[in-house]
Amino acid sequence: MIDLDFLENVEVFQDLDDSRLAAIGACFKEVSFQRGEKIFDIHEEPDALWAVVEGEVSLHHEMPGTAPLKEMTITTISRYMILGISSLVKPHRYILSAYCATRHCRLLEAKKDCLIPLFEENPGIAYLVMKRLTGVVGNRFHQVQEEFVKRRGQDLMNHW
């Protein structure tokens, strides 16, 4: 059983009451990763939403055929934050890869094949989760934009 005290603090589940948290919790299972392990790849089909329980996850931009570099980290996701948003939001395509950035990462994983039917059967849950999710997407988009501008500025400075 997934800890409801934890779930109620996850950034997209904060508006849910205990019965709705329990319904969402039934979709999750706990998984673990070690430093450097890939959680998902930019080339994979997004099939799960993840919540960080312990550790940090770095989201990387990767060029095809290159190894992930620390310099390519766009943002870091930590406790109570989610990743794998692309599993729920069109065009259902990862734009970044995810790696465990600390010695140990514990995450909760919910397959979209469990979440989507739950949302269809319970529009109230879907509305509350998606309302919060739009805020998360907006914040992450701005983080990516800021990182791009910062790196583009560094590239321009290096050419002078």
JSON list of C-alpha atoms in Angstrom, two decimals:
[
{"chain": "A", "resi": 1, "resn": "MET", "atom": "CA", "xyz": [0.00, 0.00, 0.00]},
{"chain": "A", "resi": 2, "resn": "ILE", "atom": "CA", "xyz": [1.32, 3.41, -0.99]},
{"chain": "A", "resi": 3, "resn": "ASP", "atom": "CA", "xyz": [1.62, 5.92, 1.87]},
{"chain": "A", "resi": 4, "resn": "LEU", "atom": "CA", "xyz": [-1.24, 8.45, 1.55]},
{"chain": "A", "resi": 5, "resn": "ASP", "atom": "CA", "xyz": [0.69, 10.92, 3.74]},
{"chain": "A", "resi": 6, "resn": "PHE", "atom": "CA", "xyz": [3.36, 10.96, 1.05]},
{"chain": "A", "resi": 7, "resn": "LEU", "atom": "CA", "xyz": [0.90, 11.15, -1.87]},
{"chain": "A", "resi": 8, "resn": "GLU", "atom": "CA", "xyz": [-0.97, 14.13, -0.43]},
{"chain": "A", "resi": 9, "resn": "ASN", "atom": "CA", "xyz": [2.27, 16.14, -0.65]},
{"chain": "A", "resi": 10, "resn": "VAL", "atom": "CA", "xyz": [3.06, 15.22, -4.28]},
{"chain": "A", "resi": 11, "resn": "GLU", "atom": "CA", "xyz": [2.76, 18.39, -6.34]},
{"chain": "A", "resi": 12, "resn": "VAL", "atom": "CA", "xyz": [-0.15, 17.18, -8.51]},
{"chain": "A", "resi": 13, "resn": "PHE", "atom": "CA", "xyz": [-2.14, 15.34, -5.83]},
{"chain": "A", "resi": 14, "resn": "GLN", "atom": "CA", "xyz": [-2.39, 18.07, -3.18]},
{"chain": "A", "resi": 15, "resn": "ASP", "atom": "CA", "xyz": [-6.08, 18.79, -3.88]},
{"chain": "A", "resi": 16, "resn": "LEU", "atom": "CA", "xyz": [-7.23, 15.17, -3.45]},
{"chain": "A", "resi": 17, "resn": "ASP", "atom": "CA", "xyz": [-9.08, 13.85, -0.40]},
{"chain": "A", "resi": 18, "resn": "ASP", "atom": "CA", "xyz": [-8.18, 10.49, 1.16]},
{"chain": "A", "resi": 19, "resn": "SER", "atom": "CA", "xyz": [-10.53, 8.39, -0.96]},
{"chain": "A", "resi": 20, "resn": "ARG", "atom": "CA", "xyz": [-9.20, 9.95, -4.18]},
{"chain": "A", "resi": 21, "resn": "LEU", "atom": "CA", "xyz": [-5.61, 9.58, -2.96]},
{"chain": "A", "resi": 22, "resn": "ALA", "atom": "CA", "xyz": [-6.28, 5.90, -2.25]},
{"chain": "A", "resi": 23, "resn": "ALA", "atom": "CA", "xyz": [-7.66, 5.44, -5.78]},
{"chain": "A", "resi": 24, "resn": "ILE", "atom": "CA", "xyz": [-4.55, 7.08, -7.29]},
{"chain": "A", "resi": 25, "resn": "GLY", "atom": "CA", "xyz": [-2.30, 5.17, -4.88]},
{"chain": "A", "resi": 26, "resn": "ALA", "atom": "CA", "xyz": [-3.61, 1.87, -6.22]},
{"chain": "A", "resi": 27, "resn": "CYS", "atom": "CA", "xyz": [-1.90, 2.66, -9.54]},
{"chain": "A", "resi": 28, "resn": "PHE", "atom": "CA", "xyz": [1.55, 3.16, -8.02]},
{"chain": "A", "resi": 29, "resn": "LYS", "atom": "CA", "xyz": [4.34, 0.76, -7.19]},
{"chain": "A", "resi": 30, "resn": "GLU", "atom": "CA", "xyz": [7.70, 1.61, -5.67]},
{"chain": "A", "resi": 31, "resn": "VAL", "atom": "CA", "xyz": [10.85, 1.24, -7.76]},
{"chain": "A", "resi": 32, "resn": "SER", "atom": "CA", "xyz": [14.52, 1.96, -7.00]},
{"chain": "A", "resi": 33, "resn": "PHE", "atom": "CA", "xyz": [17.49, 3.16, -9.01]},
{"chain": "A", "resi": 34, "resn": "GLN", "atom": "CA", "xyz": [21.17, 3.75, -8.29]},
{"chain": "A", "resi": 35, "resn": "ARG", "atom": "CA", "xyz": [23.27, 6.79, -9.26]},
{"chain": "A", "resi": 36, "resn": "GLY", "atom": "CA", "xyz": [23.58, 7.06, -13.04]},
{"chain": "A", "resi": 37, "resn": "GLU", "atom": "CA", "xyz": [20.82, 4.57, -13.86]},
{"chain": "A", "resi": 38, "resn": "LYS", "atom": "CA", "xyz": [18.47, 5.69, -16.58]},
{"chain": "A", "resi": 39, "resn": "ILE", "atom": "CA", "xyz": [14.83, 5.91, -15.51]},
{"chain": "A", "resi": 40, "resn": "PHE", "atom": "CA", "xyz": [13.54, 6.66, -18.98]},
{"chain": "A", "resi": 41, "resn": "ASP", "atom": "CA", "xyz": [15.00, 7.65, -22.32]},
{"chain": "A", "resi": 42, "resn": "ILE", "atom": "CA", "xyz": [14.01, 10.39, -24.73]},
{"chain": "A", "resi": 43, "resn": "HIS", "atom": "CA", "xyz": [13.47, 7.70, -27.40]},
{"chain": "A", "resi": 44, "resn": "GLU", "atom": "CA", "xyz": [11.08, 5.55, -25.32]},
{"chain": "A", "resi": 45, "resn": "GLU", "atom": "CA", "xyz": [7.30, 5.57, -25.45]},
{"chain": "A", "resi": 46, "resn": "PRO", "atom": "CA", "xyz": [6.10, 7.48, -22.33]},
{"chain": "A", "resi": 47, "resn": "ASP", "atom": "CA", "xyz": [4.11, 4.95, -20.34]},
{"chain": "A", "resi": 48, "resn": "ALA", "atom": "CA", "xyz": [4.30, 6.05, -16.70]},
{"chain": "A", "resi": 49, "resn": "LEU", "atom": "CA", "xyz": [4.04, 8.95, -14.30]},
{"chain": "A", "resi": 50, "resn": "TRP", "atom": "CA", "xyz": [6.69, 9.00, -11.57]},
{"chain": "A", "resi": 51, "resn": "ALA", "atom": "CA", "xyz": [6.83, 10.67, -8.14]},
{"chain": "A", "resi": 52, "resn": "VAL", "atom": "CA", "xyz": [10.16, 11.06, -6.33]},
{"chain": "A", "resi": 53, "resn": "VAL", "atom": "CA", "xyz": [10.13, 9.62, -2.81]},
{"chain": "A", "resi": 54, "resn": "GLU", "atom": "CA", "xyz": [13.85, 9.82, -2.09]},
{"chain": "A", "resi": 55, "resn": "GLY", "atom": "CA", "xyz": [16.89, 11.12, -3.95]},
{"chain": "A", "resi": 56, "resn": "GLU", "atom": "CA", "xyz": [17.09, 13.37, -6.97]},
{"chain": "A", "resi": 57, "resn": "VAL", "atom": "CA", "xyz": [16.45, 12.76, -10.64]},
{"chain": "A", "resi": 58, "resn": "SER", "atom": "CA", "xyz": [18.20, 14.81, -13.30]},
{"chain": "A", "resi": 59, "resn": "LEU", "atom": "CA", "xyz": [16.49, 15.51, -16.59]},
{"chain": "A", "resi": 60, "resn": "HIS", "atom": "CA", "xyz": [18.94, 15.62, -19.51]},
{"chain": "A", "resi": 61, "resn": "HIS", "atom": "CA", "xyz": [18.81, 16.80, -23.06]},
{"chain": "A", "resi": 62, "resn": "GLU", "atom": "CA", "xyz": [20.66, 14.23, -25.15]},
{"chain": "A", "resi": 63, "resn": "MET", "atom": "CA", "xyz": [21.86, 14.41, -28.69]},
{"chain": "A", "resi": 64, "resn": "PRO", "atom": "CA", "xyz": [21.53, 11.14, -30.62]},
{"chain": "A", "resi": 65, "resn": "GLY", "atom": "CA", "xyz": [24.63, 8.98, -30.32]},
{"chain": "A", "resi": 66, "resn": "THR", "atom": "CA", "xyz": [26.18, 10.90, -27.41]},
{"chain": "A", "resi": 67, "resn": "ALA", "atom": "CA", "xyz": [26.66, 9.98, -23.77]},
{"chain": "A", "resi": 68, "resn": "PRO", "atom": "CA", "xyz": [24.68, 12.04, -21.23]},
{"chain": "A", "resi": 69, "resn": "LEU", "atom": "CA", "xyz": [26.81, 14.81, -19.73]},
{"chain": "A", "resi": 70, "resn": "LYS", "atom": "CA", "xyz": [26.33, 16.64, -16.46]},
{"chain": "A", "resi": 71, "resn": "GLU", "atom": "CA", "xyz": [26.46, 19.86, -18.47]},
{"chain": "A", "resi": 72, "resn": "MET", "atom": "CA", "xyz": [23.35, 18.72, -20.33]},
{"chain": "A", "resi": 73, "resn": "THR", "atom": "CA", "xyz": [21.23, 18.57, -17.16]},
{"chain": "A", "resi": 74, "resn": "ILE", "atom": "CA", "xyz": [18.24, 20.84, -17.70]},
{"chain": "A", "resi": 75, "resn": "THR", "atom": "CA", "xyz": [16.65, 20.50, -14.28]},
{"chain": "A", "resi": 76, "resn": "THR", "atom": "CA", "xyz": [16.63, 18.29, -11.18]},
{"chain": "A", "resi": 77, "resn": "ILE", "atom": "CA", "xyz": [13.50, 16.72, -9.74]},
{"chain": "A", "resi": 78, "resn": "SER", "atom": "CA", "xyz": [13.33, 15.95, -6.01]},
{"chain": "A", "resi": 79, "resn": "ARG", "atom": "CA", "xyz": [10.98, 14.70, -3.29]},
{"chain": "A", "resi": 80, "resn": "TYR", "atom": "CA", "xyz": [7.25, 15.21, -3.95]},
{"chain": "A", "resi": 81, "resn": "MET", "atom": "CA", "xyz": [7.89, 16.23, -7.56]},
{"chain": "A", "resi": 82, "resn": "ILE", "atom": "CA", "xyz": [6.73, 14.31, -10.62]},
{"chain": "A", "resi": 83, "resn": "LEU", "atom": "CA", "xyz": [8.26, 13.33, -13.92]},
{"chain": "A", "resi": 84, "resn": "GLY", "atom": "CA", "xyz": [7.00, 11.44, -16.93]},
{"chain": "A", "resi": 85, "resn": "ILE", "atom": "CA", "xyz": [4.32, 14.04, -17.59]},
{"chain": "A", "resi": 86, "resn": "SER", "atom": "CA", "xyz": [4.47, 13.09, -21.29]},
{"chain": "A", "resi": 87, "resn": "SER", "atom": "CA", "xyz": [2.67, 9.84, -20.46]},
{"chain": "A", "resi": 88, "resn": "LEU", "atom": "CA", "xyz": [-0.48, 11.89, -19.76]},
{"chain": "A", "resi": 89, "resn": "VAL", "atom": "CA", "xyz": [-0.07, 14.89, -22.08]},
{"chain": "A", "resi": 90, "resn": "LYS", "atom": "CA", "xyz": [-0.04, 14.93, -25.87]},
{"chain": "A", "resi": 91, "resn": "PRO", "atom": "CA", "xyz": [1.95, 14.52, -28.03]},
{"chain": "A", "resi": 92, "resn": "HIS", "atom": "CA", "xyz": [3.05, 11.72, -25.63]},
{"chain": "A", "resi": 93, "resn": "ARG", "atom": "CA", "xyz": [6.74, 12.15, -26.42]},
{"chain": "A", "resi": 94, "resn": "TYR", "atom": "CA", "xyz": [9.62, 12.61, -23.99]},
{"chain": "A", "resi": 95, "resn": "ILE", "atom": "CA", "xyz": [11.71, 15.71, -24.64]},
{"chain": "A", "resi": 96, "resn": "LEU", "atom": "CA", "xyz": [14.29, 14.80, -21.98]},
{"chain": "A", "resi": 97, "resn": "SER", "atom": "CA", "xyz": [15.82, 11.63, -20.50]},
{"chain": "A", "resi": 98, "resn": "ALA", "atom": "CA", "xyz": [15.80, 10.96, -16.73]},
{"chain": "A", "resi": 99, "resn": "TYR", "atom": "CA", "xyz": [18.64, 9.62, -14.57]},
{"chain": "A", "resi": 100, "resn": "CYS", "atom": "CA", "xyz": [19.07, 8.94, -10.87]},
{"chain": "A", "resi": 101, "resn": "ALA", "atom": "CA", "xyz": [21.39, 11.76, -9.78]},
{"chain": "A", "resi": 102, "resn": "THR", "atom": "CA", "xyz": [22.05, 10.65, -6.19]},
{"chain": "A", "resi": 103, "resn": "ARG", "atom": "CA", "xyz": [23.46, 7.49, -4.64]},
{"chain": "A", "resi": 104, "resn": "HIS", "atom": "CA", "xyz": [19.97, 6.01, -4.41]},
{"chain": "A", "resi": 105, "resn": "CYS", "atom": "CA", "xyz": [16.59, 7.03, -5.81]},
{"chain": "A", "resi": 106, "resn": "ARG", "atom": "CA", "xyz": [13.22, 5.70, -4.70]},
{"chain": "A", "resi": 107, "resn": "LEU", "atom": "CA", "xyz": [10.30, 6.56, -6.93]},
{"chain": "A", "resi": 108, "resn": "LEU", "atom": "CA", "xyz": [6.67, 5.68, -7.25]},
{"chain": "A", "resi": 109, "resn": "GLU", "atom": "CA", "xyz": [5.66, 4.57, -10.75]},
{"chain": "A", "resi": 110, "resn": "ALA", "atom": "CA", "xyz": [2.09, 4.61, -12.08]},
{"chain": "A", "resi": 111, "resn": "LYS", "atom": "CA", "xyz": [1.50, 3.20, -15.55]},
{"chain": "A", "resi": 112, "resn": "LYS", "atom": "CA", "xyz": [-0.71, 5.35, -17.75]},
{"chain": "A", "resi": 113, "resn": "ASP", "atom": "CA", "xyz": [-2.74, 2.19, -18.48]},
{"chain": "A", "resi": 114, "resn": "CYS", "atom": "CA", "xyz": [-3.93, 2.41, -14.88]},
{"chain": "A", "resi": 115, "resn": "LEU", "atom": "CA", "xyz": [-4.21, 6.20, -14.58]},
{"chain": "A", "resi": 116, "resn": "ILE", "atom": "CA", "xyz": [-6.13, 6.95, -17.79]},
{"chain": "A", "resi": 117, "resn": "PRO", "atom": "CA", "xyz": [-9.03, 4.54, -17.04]},
{"chain": "A", "resi": 118, "resn": "LEU", "atom": "CA", "xyz": [-9.11, 5.87, -13.44]},
{"chain": "A", "resi": 119, "resn": "PHE", "atom": "CA", "xyz": [-9.42, 9.43, -14.78]},
{"chain": "A", "resi": 120, "resn": "GLU", "atom": "CA", "xyz": [-12.11, 8.40, -17.27]},
{"chain": "A", "resi": 121, "resn": "GLU", "atom": "CA", "xyz": [-14.15, 6.72, -14.51]},
{"chain": "A", "resi": 122, "resn": "ASN", "atom": "CA", "xyz": [-13.55, 9.57, -12.03]},
{"chain": "A", "resi": 123, "resn": "PRO", "atom": "CA", "xyz": [-13.59, 12.93, -13.83]},
{"chain": "A", "resi": 124, "resn": "GLY", "atom": "CA", "xyz": [-13.32, 14.73, -10.48]},
{"chain": "A", "resi": 125, "resn": "ILE", "atom": "CA", "xyz": [-9.92, 13.13, -9.85]},
{"chain": "A", "resi": 126, "resn": "ALA", "atom": "CA", "xyz": [-8.86, 13.86, -13.42]},
{"chain": "A", "resi": 127, "resn": "TYR", "atom": "CA", "xyz": [-9.85, 17.52, -13.15]},
{"chain": "A", "resi": 128, "resn": "LEU", "atom": "CA", "xyz": [-8.00, 18.10, -9.87]},
{"chain": "A", "resi": 129, "resn": "VAL", "atom": "CA", "xyz": [-4.83, 16.31, -11.04]},
{"chain": "A", "resi": 130, "resn": "MET", "atom": "CA", "xyz": [-4.79, 17.97, -14.47]},
{"chain": "A", "resi": 131, "resn": "LYS", "atom": "CA", "xyz": [-5.39, 21.41, -12.92]},
{"chain": "A", "resi": 132, "resn": "ARG", "atom": "CA", "xyz": [-2.23, 21.00, -10.86]},
{"chain": "A", "resi": 133, "resn": "LEU", "atom": "CA", "xyz": [-0.41, 19.34, -13.75]},
{"chain": "A", "resi": 134, "resn": "THR", "atom": "CA", "xyz": [-0.87, 22.40, -15.98]},
{"chain": "A", "resi": 135, "resn": "GLY", "atom": "CA", "xyz": [0.97, 24.48, -13.39]},
{"chain": "A", "resi": 136, "resn": "VAL", "atom": "CA", "xyz": [3.82, 21.97, -13.25]},
{"chain": "A", "resi": 137, "resn": "VAL", "atom": "CA", "xyz": [4.08, 21.90, -17.05]},
{"chain": "A", "resi": 138, "resn": "GLY", "atom": "CA", "xyz": [4.17, 25.70, -17.18]},
{"chain": "A", "resi": 139, "resn": "ASN", "atom": "CA", "xyz": [6.90, 25.92, -14.55]},
{"chain": "A", "resi": 140, "resn": "ARG", "atom": "CA", "xyz": [9.01, 23.22, -16.23]},
{"chain": "A", "resi": 141, "resn": "PHE", "atom": "CA", "xyz": [8.61, 24.90, -19.61]},
{"chain": "A", "resi": 142, "resn": "HIS", "atom": "CA", "xyz": [9.95, 28.15, -18.17]},
{"chain": "A", "resi": 143, "resn": "GLN", "atom": "CA", "xyz": [12.87, 26.28, -16.57]},
{"chain": "A", "resi": 144, "resn": "VAL", "atom": "CA", "xyz": [13.78, 24.74, -19.93]},
{"chain": "A", "resi": 145, "resn": "GLN", "atom": "CA", "xyz": [13.49, 28.14, -21.63]},
{"chain": "A", "resi": 146, "resn": "GLU", "atom": "CA", "xyz": [15.70, 29.80, -19.03]},
{"chain": "A", "resi": 147, "resn": "GLU", "atom": "CA", "xyz": [18.31, 27.04, -19.30]},
{"chain": "A", "resi": 148, "resn": "PHE", "atom": "CA", "xyz": [18.29, 27.29, -23.10]},
{"chain": "A", "resi": 149, "resn": "VAL", "atom": "CA", "xyz": [18.75, 31.07, -23.01]},
{"chain": "A", "resi": 150, "resn": "LYS", "atom": "CA", "xyz": [21.53, 30.75, -20.41]},
{"chain": "A", "resi": 151, "resn": "ARG", "atom": "CA", "xyz": [23.37, 28.14, -22.47]},
{"chain": "A", "resi": 152, "resn": "ARG", "atom": "CA", "xyz": [22.82, 30.01, -25.71]},
{"chain": "A", "resi": 153, "resn": "GLY", "atom": "CA", "xyz": [24.31, 33.09, -24.07]},
{"chain": "A", "resi": 154, "resn": "GLN", "atom": "CA", "xyz": [27.32, 31.07, -22.91]},
{"chain": "A", "resi": 155, "resn": "ASP", "atom": "CA", "xyz": [27.78, 29.72, -26.45]},
{"chain": "A", "resi": 156, "resn": "LEU", "atom": "CA", "xyz": [27.72, 33.24, -27.86]},
{"chain": "A", "resi": 157, "resn": "MET", "atom": "CA", "xyz": [30.20, 34.47, -25.25]},
{"chain": "A", "resi": 158, "resn": "ASN", "atom": "CA", "xyz": [32.55, 31.58, -26.09]},
{"chain": "A", "resi": 159, "resn": "HIS", "atom": "CA", "xyz": [32.56, 32.64, -29.75]},
{"chain": "A", "resi": 160, "resn": "TRP", "atom": "CA", "xyz": [33.73, 36.21, -28.97]}
]
